[in-house]
GROMACS .gro file of C-alpha atoms in nm:
model
  277
    1UNK     CA    1  -0.734   4.459  -0.777
    2UNK     CA    2  -0.831   4.180  -0.581
    3UNK     CA    3  -0.653   4.314  -0.263
    4UNK     CA    4  -0.850   4.619  -0.289
    5UNK     CA    5  -1.198   4.443  -0.352
    6UNK     CA    6  -1.122   4.205  -0.059
    7UNK     CA    7  -1.064   4.500   0.178
    8UNK     CA    8  -1.343   4.681   0.055
    9UNK     CA    9  -1.608   4.428   0.091
   10UNK     CA   10  -1.436   4.236   0.390
   11UNK     CA   11  -1.443   3.908   0.194
   12UNK     CA   12  -1.108   3.765   0.315
   13UNK     CA   13  -0.853   3.614   0.074
   14UNK     CA   14  -0.797   3.255   0.011
   15UNK     CA   15  -0.493   3.165  -0.200
   16UNK     CA   16  -0.284   2.846  -0.276
   17UNK     CA   17   0.072   2.903  -0.176
   18UNK     CA   18   0.384   2.706  -0.252
   19UNK     CA   19   0.183   2.376  -0.235
   20UNK     CA   20   0.452   2.212  -0.449
   21UNK     CA   21   0.824   2.267  -0.515
   22UNK     CA   22   0.748   2.353  -0.863
   23UNK     CA   23   0.546   2.669  -0.765
   24UNK     CA   24   0.849   2.773  -0.545
   25UNK     CA   25   1.094   2.716  -0.826
   26UNK     CA   26   0.869   2.917  -1.073
   27UNK     CA   27   0.903   3.207  -0.832
   28UNK     CA   28   1.268   3.181  -0.778
   29UNK     CA   29   1.323   3.196  -1.174
   30UNK     CA   30   1.046   3.445  -1.237
   31UNK     CA   31   1.093   3.698  -0.952
   32UNK     CA   32   1.393   3.580  -0.800
   33UNK     CA   33   1.214   3.534  -0.479
   34UNK     CA   34   0.938   3.310  -0.353
   35UNK     CA   35   0.586   3.373  -0.437
   36UNK     CA   36   0.530   3.464  -0.060
   37UNK     CA   37   0.790   3.727  -0.099
   38UNK     CA   38   0.665   3.830  -0.430
   39UNK     CA   39   0.287   3.873  -0.246
   40UNK     CA   40   0.463   4.056   0.018
   41UNK     CA   41   0.629   4.314  -0.212
   42UNK     CA   42   0.272   4.350  -0.370
   43UNK     CA   43   0.121   4.451  -0.013
   44UNK     CA   44  -0.104   4.167  -0.075
   45UNK     CA   45  -0.058   4.006   0.288
   46UNK     CA   46  -0.246   4.068   0.603
   47UNK     CA   47  -0.469   3.904   0.876
   48UNK     CA   48  -0.751   3.832   0.614
   49UNK     CA   49  -0.519   3.651   0.390
   50UNK     CA   50  -0.527   3.254   0.447
   51UNK     CA   51  -0.268   3.048   0.262
   52UNK     CA   52  -0.357   2.716   0.146
   53UNK     CA   53  -0.062   2.436   0.190
   54UNK     CA   54   0.254   2.637   0.225
   55UNK     CA   55   0.450   2.295   0.205
   56UNK     CA   56   0.761   2.459   0.021
   57UNK     CA   57   0.792   2.779   0.232
   58UNK     CA   58   1.132   2.926   0.349
   59UNK     CA   59   1.215   3.038   0.703
   60UNK     CA   60   1.197   3.383   0.556
   61UNK     CA   61   0.859   3.307   0.438
   62UNK     CA   62   0.745   3.176   0.776
   63UNK     CA   63   0.855   3.488   0.940
   64UNK     CA   64   0.677   3.713   0.674
   65UNK     CA   65   0.367   3.523   0.735
   66UNK     CA   66   0.384   3.550   1.105
   67UNK     CA   67   0.460   3.934   1.104
   68UNK     CA   68   0.187   4.016   0.868
   69UNK     CA   69  -0.058   3.782   1.070
   70UNK     CA   70  -0.140   3.544   0.762
   71UNK     CA   71  -0.337   3.226   0.843
   72UNK     CA   72  -0.254   2.895   0.656
   73UNK     CA   73  -0.469   2.595   0.582
   74UNK     CA   74  -0.296   2.273   0.648
   75UNK     CA   75  -0.417   1.985   0.416
   76UNK     CA   76  -0.201   1.690   0.531
   77UNK     CA   77  -0.378   1.405   0.332
   78UNK     CA   78  -0.424   1.601  -0.004
   79UNK     CA   79  -0.047   1.696   0.014
   80UNK     CA   80   0.058   1.340   0.074
   81UNK     CA   81  -0.168   1.189  -0.193
   82UNK     CA   82  -0.066   1.442  -0.457
   83UNK     CA   83   0.331   1.408  -0.371
   84UNK     CA   84   0.326   1.762  -0.268
   85UNK     CA   85   0.510   1.710   0.054
   86UNK     CA   86   0.460   1.765   0.436
   87UNK     CA   87   0.412   2.120   0.546
   88UNK     CA   88   0.641   2.231   0.837
   89UNK     CA   89   0.343   2.297   1.083
   90UNK     CA   90   0.588   2.266   1.383
   91UNK     CA   91   0.760   2.570   1.265
   92UNK     CA   92   0.436   2.749   1.193
   93UNK     CA   93   0.338   2.677   1.558
   94UNK     CA   94   0.660   2.794   1.689
   95UNK     CA   95   0.604   3.139   1.510
   96UNK     CA   96   0.253   3.181   1.626
   97UNK     CA   97   0.067   3.130   1.294
   98UNK     CA   98  -0.296   3.041   1.304
   99UNK     CA   99  -0.354   2.715   1.138
  100UNK     CA  100  -0.674   2.562   1.011
  101UNK     CA  101  -0.733   2.191   0.912
  102UNK     CA  102  -0.849   2.109   0.563
  103UNK     CA  103  -0.894   1.841   0.290
  104UNK     CA  104  -0.813   2.026  -0.006
  105UNK     CA  105  -1.105   1.903  -0.160
  106UNK     CA  106  -1.345   1.612  -0.088
  107UNK     CA  107  -1.216   1.407  -0.354
  108UNK     CA  108  -0.861   1.406  -0.258
  109UNK     CA  109  -0.925   1.248   0.073
  110UNK     CA  110  -1.127   0.914  -0.035
  111UNK     CA  111  -1.279   0.837   0.337
  112UNK     CA  112  -1.395   1.212   0.343
  113UNK     CA  113  -1.340   1.163   0.732
  114UNK     CA  114  -1.229   1.510   0.897
  115UNK     CA  115  -1.195   1.317   1.253
  116UNK     CA  116  -0.921   1.093   1.084
  117UNK     CA  117  -0.790   1.402   0.925
  118UNK     CA  118  -0.717   1.533   1.262
  119UNK     CA  119  -0.540   1.197   1.349
  120UNK     CA  120  -0.318   1.227   1.046
  121UNK     CA  121  -0.224   1.588   1.109
  122UNK     CA  122  -0.139   1.491   1.454
  123UNK     CA  123   0.080   1.198   1.367
  124UNK     CA  124   0.254   1.313   1.046
  125UNK     CA  125   0.421   1.583   1.252
  126UNK     CA  126   0.584   1.345   1.503
  127UNK     CA  127   0.933   1.409   1.383
  128UNK     CA  128   1.224   1.210   1.543
  129UNK     CA  129   1.417   1.373   1.845
  130UNK     CA  130   1.322   1.393   2.195
  131UNK     CA  131   1.367   1.787   2.203
  132UNK     CA  132   1.118   1.805   1.915
  133UNK     CA  133   0.773   1.903   2.055
  134UNK     CA  134   0.521   1.756   1.812
  135UNK     CA  135   0.148   1.933   1.805
  136UNK     CA  136  -0.091   1.804   2.074
  137UNK     CA  137  -0.437   1.666   2.018
  138UNK     CA  138  -0.586   1.998   2.151
  139UNK     CA  139  -0.385   2.204   1.912
  140UNK     CA  140  -0.511   1.983   1.614
  141UNK     CA  141  -0.860   2.006   1.752
  142UNK     CA  142  -0.848   2.380   1.755
  143UNK     CA  143  -0.714   2.372   1.411
  144UNK     CA  144  -1.037   2.184   1.280
  145UNK     CA  145  -1.249   2.391   1.497
  146UNK     CA  146  -1.193   2.743   1.595
  147UNK     CA  147  -0.917   2.810   1.365
  148UNK     CA  148  -1.112   2.666   1.066
  149UNK     CA  149  -1.401   2.908   1.150
  150UNK     CA  150  -1.175   3.211   1.142
  151UNK     CA  151  -0.982   3.076   0.834
  152UNK     CA  152  -1.318   3.067   0.642
  153UNK     CA  153  -1.419   3.414   0.793
  154UNK     CA  154  -1.684   3.289   1.021
  155UNK     CA  155  -1.501   3.316   1.322
  156UNK     CA  156  -1.731   3.559   1.482
  157UNK     CA  157  -2.041   3.295   1.419
  158UNK     CA  158  -1.904   2.959   1.460
  159UNK     CA  159  -1.630   2.757   1.587
  160UNK     CA  160  -1.698   2.715   1.958
  161UNK     CA  161  -2.002   2.632   2.167
  162UNK     CA  162  -2.069   2.975   2.334
  163UNK     CA  163  -2.350   3.214   2.394
  164UNK     CA  164  -2.392   3.446   2.102
  165UNK     CA  165  -2.244   3.179   1.844
  166UNK     CA  166  -2.471   2.966   1.615
  167UNK     CA  167  -2.579   2.642   1.739
  168UNK     CA  168  -2.331   2.446   1.524
  169UNK     CA  169  -2.297   2.114   1.713
  170UNK     CA  170  -2.161   1.764   1.656
  171UNK     CA  171  -2.251   1.476   1.886
  172UNK     CA  172  -2.044   1.167   1.887
  173UNK     CA  173  -2.112   0.825   2.006
  174UNK     CA  174  -1.826   0.728   2.222
  175UNK     CA  175  -1.880   0.361   2.241
  176UNK     CA  176  -1.617   0.260   1.978
  177UNK     CA  177  -1.371   0.537   2.125
  178UNK     CA  178  -1.399   0.408   2.476
  179UNK     CA  179  -1.422   0.045   2.422
  180UNK     CA  180  -1.233  -0.186   2.512
  181UNK     CA  181  -1.087   0.067   2.763
  182UNK     CA  182  -1.027   0.436   2.809
  183UNK     CA  183  -0.833   0.555   3.089
  184UNK     CA  184  -1.072   0.814   3.289
  185UNK     CA  185  -0.758   1.042   3.326
  186UNK     CA  186  -0.754   1.062   2.938
  187UNK     CA  187  -0.944   1.396   2.790
  188UNK     CA  188  -1.225   1.360   2.570
  189UNK     CA  189  -1.032   1.559   2.310
  190UNK     CA  190  -0.731   1.323   2.324
  191UNK     CA  191  -0.943   1.034   2.292
  192UNK     CA  192  -1.160   1.172   1.995
  193UNK     CA  193  -0.840   1.292   1.802
  194UNK     CA  194  -0.651   0.959   1.864
  195UNK     CA  195  -0.958   0.723   1.841
  196UNK     CA  196  -1.230   0.861   1.664
  197UNK     CA  197  -1.383   0.829   1.313
  198UNK     CA  198  -1.639   0.998   1.127
  199UNK     CA  199  -1.867   0.667   1.180
  200UNK     CA  200  -1.874   0.766   1.530
  201UNK     CA  201  -2.071   1.097   1.472
  202UNK     CA  202  -2.433   1.024   1.553
  203UNK     CA  203  -2.597   1.382   1.525
  204UNK     CA  204  -2.513   1.702   1.342
  205UNK     CA  205  -2.676   2.021   1.412
  206UNK     CA  206  -2.640   2.328   1.178
  207UNK     CA  207  -2.758   2.671   1.332
  208UNK     CA  208  -2.981   2.501   1.583
  209UNK     CA  209  -3.158   2.258   1.297
  210UNK     CA  210  -3.097   1.901   1.345
  211UNK     CA  211  -2.968   1.765   0.990
  212UNK     CA  212  -2.850   1.431   1.085
  213UNK     CA  213  -2.982   1.212   1.379
  214UNK     CA  214  -2.887   0.848   1.463
  215UNK     CA  215  -2.651   0.880   1.146
  216UNK     CA  216  -2.947   0.921   0.896
  217UNK     CA  217  -2.986   1.250   0.715
  218UNK     CA  218  -3.304   1.429   0.795
  219UNK     CA  219  -3.357   1.643   0.484
  220UNK     CA  220  -3.214   1.419   0.222
  221UNK     CA  221  -3.308   1.070   0.097
  222UNK     CA  222  -2.950   0.925   0.097
  223UNK     CA  223  -3.070   0.623  -0.108
  224UNK     CA  224  -3.224   0.820  -0.381
  225UNK     CA  225  -2.927   1.053  -0.408
  226UNK     CA  226  -2.674   0.763  -0.434
  227UNK     CA  227  -2.856   0.631  -0.721
  228UNK     CA  228  -2.871   0.975  -0.880
  229UNK     CA  229  -2.496   1.011  -0.827
  230UNK     CA  230  -2.442   0.679  -0.973
  231UNK     CA  231  -2.635   0.746  -1.271
  232UNK     CA  232  -2.445   1.069  -1.340
  233UNK     CA  233  -2.091   0.927  -1.286
  234UNK     CA  234  -2.146   0.573  -1.467
  235UNK     CA  235  -2.239   0.746  -1.783
  236UNK     CA  236  -2.013   0.723  -2.085
  237UNK     CA  237  -1.765   1.023  -2.121
  238UNK     CA  238  -1.863   1.296  -2.362
  239UNK     CA  239  -1.671   1.366  -2.673
  240UNK     CA  240  -1.531   1.682  -2.509
  241UNK     CA  241  -1.414   1.467  -2.202
  242UNK     CA  242  -1.248   1.217  -2.446
  243UNK     CA  243  -1.057   1.499  -2.618
  244UNK     CA  244  -0.929   1.665  -2.308
  245UNK     CA  245  -0.821   1.303  -2.159
  246UNK     CA  246  -0.643   1.238  -2.498
  247UNK     CA  247  -0.477   1.589  -2.471
  248UNK     CA  248  -0.360   1.522  -2.115
  249UNK     CA  249  -0.193   1.196  -2.210
  250UNK     CA  250  -0.022   1.352  -2.500
  251UNK     CA  251   0.092   1.647  -2.285
  252UNK     CA  252   0.242   1.439  -1.993
  253UNK     CA  253   0.576   1.346  -2.147
  254UNK     CA  254   0.648   1.682  -2.240
  255UNK     CA  255   0.546   1.809  -1.887
  256UNK     CA  256   0.757   1.537  -1.728
  257UNK     CA  257   1.047   1.637  -1.941
  258UNK     CA  258   1.014   1.993  -1.858
  259UNK     CA  259   1.011   1.921  -1.473
  260UNK     CA  260   1.286   1.649  -1.482
  261UNK     CA  261   1.550   1.739  -1.238
  262UNK     CA  262   1.365   2.006  -1.067
  263UNK     CA  263   1.345   1.854  -0.739
  264UNK     CA  264   1.715   1.865  -0.600
  265UNK     CA  265   1.851   1.555  -0.492
  266UNK     CA  266   1.982   1.500  -0.134
  267UNK     CA  267   2.247   1.292   0.019
  268UNK     CA  268   2.108   1.365   0.380
  269UNK     CA  269   1.770   1.196   0.359
  270UNK     CA  270   1.595   0.935   0.183
  271UNK     CA  271   1.285   1.138   0.148
  272UNK     CA  272   1.257   1.486   0.045
  273UNK     CA  273   0.922   1.658   0.180
  274UNK     CA  274   1.010   2.018   0.213
  275UNK     CA  275   1.303   2.260   0.246
  276UNK     CA  276   1.408   2.557   0.479
  277UNK     CA  277   1.559   2.762   0.190
   0.00000   0.00000   0.00000
């Protein structure tokens, strides 16, 4: 099976896990347990497994992921856009889980800005209460770099600037970040996570090769590329695409009826983003 193949070829495993409450409820109805606990019973979990999302995990699920050294990929903007919820990242950190930062898929974050994705992940977990300790900018930066490298099975090659690693480097122009004023006592990581944007990235080096300099790609003519993309995307939909769109519209009311009432109402909060059990 998949578990055996991944172990044999050392590929690692990435799996979407309990992104929505419906996936969690499916597990409870089908196996009388969450999908994560079902994977545990299948001896599927291990340090080479990366679970995407993990929004609707229980306390038991978090303990299980920690004991099996499972990593998790947090996709903050995607989870918000798709109305999936908010992953309990603070609890993941409390249990020592390795968390990577992702965007799920480029089209689910319209600005395609991983720098601002860091800021969103930083701010969305700042829950009320002085006793609640939110993630720090340094932790978020680690999620986007070192942890991301390990989650994608490249941890031995990239993720940090170190002798023996590949020379993957991003150079940022600090003009917008430092203006009008940046206290010298503020660390550069705090400044980048709190103020940075993708437009501040000036140069990108991949394995020692400069692929962007002065915000200009060195190997691709962007103007020609964008014209090609525009031409492809502005064409009329094919008959097959129209049929699939029509089918989706016809199925939508039935799906809504099937899922109606699945999300439990709560008299404790106005919004319902995740659950502990």
